[in-house]
Coordinates of C-alpha atoms in Angstrom, one line a residue:
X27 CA -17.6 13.7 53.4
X28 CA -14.3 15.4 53.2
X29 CA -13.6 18.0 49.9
X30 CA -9.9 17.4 48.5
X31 CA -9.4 21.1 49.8
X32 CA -10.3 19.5 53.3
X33 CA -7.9 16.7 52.9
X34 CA -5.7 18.5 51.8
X35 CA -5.5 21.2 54.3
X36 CA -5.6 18.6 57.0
X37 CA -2.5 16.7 56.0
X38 CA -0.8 19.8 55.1
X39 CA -0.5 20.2 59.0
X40 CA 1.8 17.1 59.4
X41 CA 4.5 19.9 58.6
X42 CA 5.6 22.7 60.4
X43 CA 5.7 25.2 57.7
X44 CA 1.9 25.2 57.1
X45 CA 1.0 24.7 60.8
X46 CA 2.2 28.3 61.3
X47 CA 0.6 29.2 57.3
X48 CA -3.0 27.6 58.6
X49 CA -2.9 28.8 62.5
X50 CA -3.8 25.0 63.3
X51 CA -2.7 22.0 64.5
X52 CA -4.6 18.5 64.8
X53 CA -5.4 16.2 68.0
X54 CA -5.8 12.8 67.9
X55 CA -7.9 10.4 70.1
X56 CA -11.2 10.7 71.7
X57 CA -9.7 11.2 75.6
X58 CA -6.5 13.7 74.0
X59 CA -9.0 15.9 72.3
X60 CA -11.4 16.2 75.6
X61 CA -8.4 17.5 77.7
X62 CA -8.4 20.5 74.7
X63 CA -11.8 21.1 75.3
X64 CA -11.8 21.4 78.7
X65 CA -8.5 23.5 78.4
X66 CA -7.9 27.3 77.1
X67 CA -7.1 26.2 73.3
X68 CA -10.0 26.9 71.0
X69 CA -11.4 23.4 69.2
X70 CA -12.6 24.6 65.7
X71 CA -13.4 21.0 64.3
X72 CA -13.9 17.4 65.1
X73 CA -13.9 15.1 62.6
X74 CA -15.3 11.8 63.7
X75 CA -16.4 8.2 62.6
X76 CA -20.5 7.2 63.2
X77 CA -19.3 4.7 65.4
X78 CA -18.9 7.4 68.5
X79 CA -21.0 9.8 66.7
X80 CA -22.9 9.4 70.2
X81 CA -20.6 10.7 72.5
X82 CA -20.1 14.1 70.5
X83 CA -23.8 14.7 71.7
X84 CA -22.6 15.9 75.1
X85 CA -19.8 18.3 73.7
X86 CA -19.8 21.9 73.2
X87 CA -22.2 23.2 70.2
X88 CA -19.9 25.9 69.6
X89 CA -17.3 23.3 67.9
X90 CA -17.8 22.0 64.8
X91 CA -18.7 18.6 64.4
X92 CA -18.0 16.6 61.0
X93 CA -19.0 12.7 60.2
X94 CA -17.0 11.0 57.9
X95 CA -16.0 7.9 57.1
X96 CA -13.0 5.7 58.8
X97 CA -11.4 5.4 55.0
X98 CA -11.4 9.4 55.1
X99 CA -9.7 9.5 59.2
X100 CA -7.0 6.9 57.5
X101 CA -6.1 9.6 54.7
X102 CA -5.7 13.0 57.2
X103 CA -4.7 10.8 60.5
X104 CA -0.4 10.8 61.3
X105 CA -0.8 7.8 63.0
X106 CA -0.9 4.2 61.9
X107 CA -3.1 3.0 63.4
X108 CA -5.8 5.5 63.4
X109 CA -8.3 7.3 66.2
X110 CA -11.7 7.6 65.5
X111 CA -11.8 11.2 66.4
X112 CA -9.8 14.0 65.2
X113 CA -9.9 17.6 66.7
X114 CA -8.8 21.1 64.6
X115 CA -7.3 23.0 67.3
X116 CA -6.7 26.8 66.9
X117 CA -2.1 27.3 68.0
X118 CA -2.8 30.1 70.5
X119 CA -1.0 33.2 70.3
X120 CA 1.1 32.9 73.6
X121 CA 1.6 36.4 75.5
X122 CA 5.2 37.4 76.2
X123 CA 6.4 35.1 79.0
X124 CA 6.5 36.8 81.9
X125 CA 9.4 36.2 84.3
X126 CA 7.6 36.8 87.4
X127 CA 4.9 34.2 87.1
X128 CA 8.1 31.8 87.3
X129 CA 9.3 33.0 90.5
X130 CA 8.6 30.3 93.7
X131 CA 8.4 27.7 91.8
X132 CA 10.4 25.7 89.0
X133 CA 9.9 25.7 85.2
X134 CA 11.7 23.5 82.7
X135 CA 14.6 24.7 79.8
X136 CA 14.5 22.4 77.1
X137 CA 18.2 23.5 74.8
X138 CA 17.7 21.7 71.3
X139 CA 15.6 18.8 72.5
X140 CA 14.9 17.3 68.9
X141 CA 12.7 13.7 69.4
X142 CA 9.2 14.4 68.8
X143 CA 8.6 11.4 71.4
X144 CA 10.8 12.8 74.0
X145 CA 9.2 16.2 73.6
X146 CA 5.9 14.7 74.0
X147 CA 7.4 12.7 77.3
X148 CA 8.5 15.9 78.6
X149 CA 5.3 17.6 78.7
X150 CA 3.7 14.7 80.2
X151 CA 6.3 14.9 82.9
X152 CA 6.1 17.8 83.4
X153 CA 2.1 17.6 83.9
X154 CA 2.1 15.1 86.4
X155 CA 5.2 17.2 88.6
X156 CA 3.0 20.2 88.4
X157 CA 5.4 22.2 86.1
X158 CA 3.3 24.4 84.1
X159 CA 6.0 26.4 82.1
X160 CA 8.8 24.8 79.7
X161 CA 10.7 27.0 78.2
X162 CA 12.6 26.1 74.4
X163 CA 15.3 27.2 72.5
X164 CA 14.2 28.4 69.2
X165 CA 15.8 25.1 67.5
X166 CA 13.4 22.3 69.9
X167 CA 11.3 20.5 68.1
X168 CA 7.7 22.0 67.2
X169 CA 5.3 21.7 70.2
X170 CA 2.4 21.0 67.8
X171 CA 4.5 18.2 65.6
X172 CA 2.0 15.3 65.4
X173 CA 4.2 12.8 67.4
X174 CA 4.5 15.4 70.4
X175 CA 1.1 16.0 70.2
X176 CA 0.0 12.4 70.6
X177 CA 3.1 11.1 72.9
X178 CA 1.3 14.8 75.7
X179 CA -1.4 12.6 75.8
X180 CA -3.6 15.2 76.6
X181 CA -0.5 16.9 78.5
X182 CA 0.1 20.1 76.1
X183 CA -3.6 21.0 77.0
X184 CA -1.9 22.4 80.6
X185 CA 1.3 23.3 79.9
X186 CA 2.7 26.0 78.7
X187 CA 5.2 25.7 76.3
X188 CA 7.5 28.8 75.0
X189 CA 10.0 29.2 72.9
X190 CA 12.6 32.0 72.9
X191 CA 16.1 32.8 72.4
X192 CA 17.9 31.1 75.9
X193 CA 21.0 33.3 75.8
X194 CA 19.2 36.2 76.2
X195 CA 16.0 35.2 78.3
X196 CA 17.9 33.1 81.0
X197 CA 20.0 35.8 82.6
X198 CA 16.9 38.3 82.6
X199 CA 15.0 36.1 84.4
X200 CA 17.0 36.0 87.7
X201 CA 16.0 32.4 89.2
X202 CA 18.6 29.6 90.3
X203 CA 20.2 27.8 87.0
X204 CA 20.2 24.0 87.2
X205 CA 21.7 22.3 84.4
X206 CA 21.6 18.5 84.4
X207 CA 25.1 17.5 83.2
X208 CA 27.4 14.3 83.5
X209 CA 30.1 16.2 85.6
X210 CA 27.5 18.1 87.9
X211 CA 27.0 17.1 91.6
X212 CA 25.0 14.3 93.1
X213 CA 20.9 15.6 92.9
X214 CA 21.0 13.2 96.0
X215 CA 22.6 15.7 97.2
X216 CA 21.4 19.0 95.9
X217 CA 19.4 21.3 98.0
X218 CA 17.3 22.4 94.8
X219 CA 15.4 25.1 96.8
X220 CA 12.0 26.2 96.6
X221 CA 12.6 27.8 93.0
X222 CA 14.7 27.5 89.8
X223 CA 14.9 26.2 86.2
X224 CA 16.4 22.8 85.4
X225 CA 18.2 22.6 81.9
X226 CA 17.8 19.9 80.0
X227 CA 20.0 19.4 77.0
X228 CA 20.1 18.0 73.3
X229 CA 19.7 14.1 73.1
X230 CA 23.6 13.6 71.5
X231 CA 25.1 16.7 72.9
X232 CA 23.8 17.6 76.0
X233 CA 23.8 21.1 76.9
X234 CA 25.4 24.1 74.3
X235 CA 28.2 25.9 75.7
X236 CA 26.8 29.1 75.6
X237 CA 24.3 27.7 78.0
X238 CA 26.1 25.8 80.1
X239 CA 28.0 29.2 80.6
X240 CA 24.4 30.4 82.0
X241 CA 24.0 27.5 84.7
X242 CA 24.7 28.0 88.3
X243 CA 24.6 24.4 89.5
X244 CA 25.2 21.3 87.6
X245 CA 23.3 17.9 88.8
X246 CA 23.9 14.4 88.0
X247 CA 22.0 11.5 88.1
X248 CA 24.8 9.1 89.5
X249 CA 25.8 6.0 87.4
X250 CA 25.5 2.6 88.9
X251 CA 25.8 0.8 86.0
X252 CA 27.7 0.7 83.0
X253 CA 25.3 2.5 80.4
X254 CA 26.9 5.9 78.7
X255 CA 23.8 8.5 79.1
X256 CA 20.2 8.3 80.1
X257 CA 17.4 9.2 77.9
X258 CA 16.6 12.8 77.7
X259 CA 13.0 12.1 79.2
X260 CA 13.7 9.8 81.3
X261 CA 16.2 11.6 83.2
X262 CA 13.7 14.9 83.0
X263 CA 11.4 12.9 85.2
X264 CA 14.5 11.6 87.4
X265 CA 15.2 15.1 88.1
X266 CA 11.8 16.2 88.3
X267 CA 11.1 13.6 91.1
X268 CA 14.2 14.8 93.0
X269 CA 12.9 18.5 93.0
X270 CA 9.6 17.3 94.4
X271 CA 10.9 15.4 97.0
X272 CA 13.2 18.4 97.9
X273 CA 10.7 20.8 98.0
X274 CA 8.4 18.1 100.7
X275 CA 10.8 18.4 103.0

């Protein structure tokens, strides 16, 4: 049974302010949590129903393991529709990003990305394309928000995620700028290279001018139809898919 502390605590870290005041963040869903396990990230408690109180048997004993009841996941749980299992997982002091461990290959810029969904979309993206850095502005959306937590699906667990101040870092780190733009050239068409970083900009207002200054080659998914913009994610995995394909050839 949960203490009011507990609750407490736990549904304090729907919120950003005492995410960073607690050191935590939660993880919801049997599978999700697993891939944290299994991962770097250090899994301080799961809280589970007795329904799958079997399947915690084969986890690690150095977690701690709570029963309580599905009334109790409904109160602490972000979601609606609730997962039996809940993990309390430890927000990893990152090491300074190192600029050479993104050289050869290419790493995502996310400038003011602000949906919690398309965050979360992102990282999954960027997971199955074998991106393992992403690199924020300071003002993108929390990484351990609930909603991009759940919409990683597991995702977050591999990828690094870091956020930093873009003016300054971009130019230090000395890799080909793409910026993904409505005026940039055909990706079709774009020798992407072996290496680089692909800007992605805010879901209204693209890319900030004092980026855009920092890009070396603007891309474009071309229109064939009639619609204003893609969606943010969407055309993150466009572009992703492009600079795969490139990079086979």
């Amino acid at each position: 049974m949960l203490s009011k502390s507990q609750i407490s605590l736990l549904t304090s870290l729907q919120h950003k302010k005492f995410r960073r005041e607690h050191g935590f963040f939660l993880v919801e869903g049997y599978k999700s949590v697993i891939e944290f396990i299994n991962s770097a990230y250090q899994v301080d408690t799961i809280y589970h129903t007795p329904a799958i109180a079997s399947k915690m048997l084969n986890l690690s004993r150095k977690i701690n393991f709570q029963e309580i009841s599905l009334n109790e996941i409904e109160k602490i749980s972000s979601l609606k529709t609730p997962q039996e299992v809940i993990g309390l997982v430890k927000i990893p002091i990152w090491p300074v990003l190192n600029y050479n461990s993104l050289k050869q290959k290419f790493s995502l810029v996310l400038d003011n990305v602000q949906d919690p969904g398309n965050m979360g979309t992102i990282i999954r993206t960027a997971d199955w394309f074998g991106i393992g850095d992403i690199i924020c502005s300071e003002d993108t959306v929390d990484v351990y928000n609930p909603k991009v937590v759940q919409a990683t699906m597991g995702s977050l667990a591999r990828v690094n995620v870091h956020y930093v101040d873009l003016i300054q870092t971009l130019p230090q780190i000395k890799l080909p700028v793409f910026g993904a733009m409505l005026n940039g050239q055909n990706i079709y068409n774009t020798n992407f290279g072996g290496e680089g970083l692909l800007v992605m900009g805010n879901e209204g207002n693209g890319i900030s001018a004092d980026i855009e200054r920092l890009i070396s080659t603007a891309v474009t998914i071309p229109r064939a139809g009639n619609a204003e913009s893609l969606n943010v994610a969407i055309a993150t995995a466009i572009l992703c898919s492009e600079i795969k394909r490139n990079s086979m050839k």
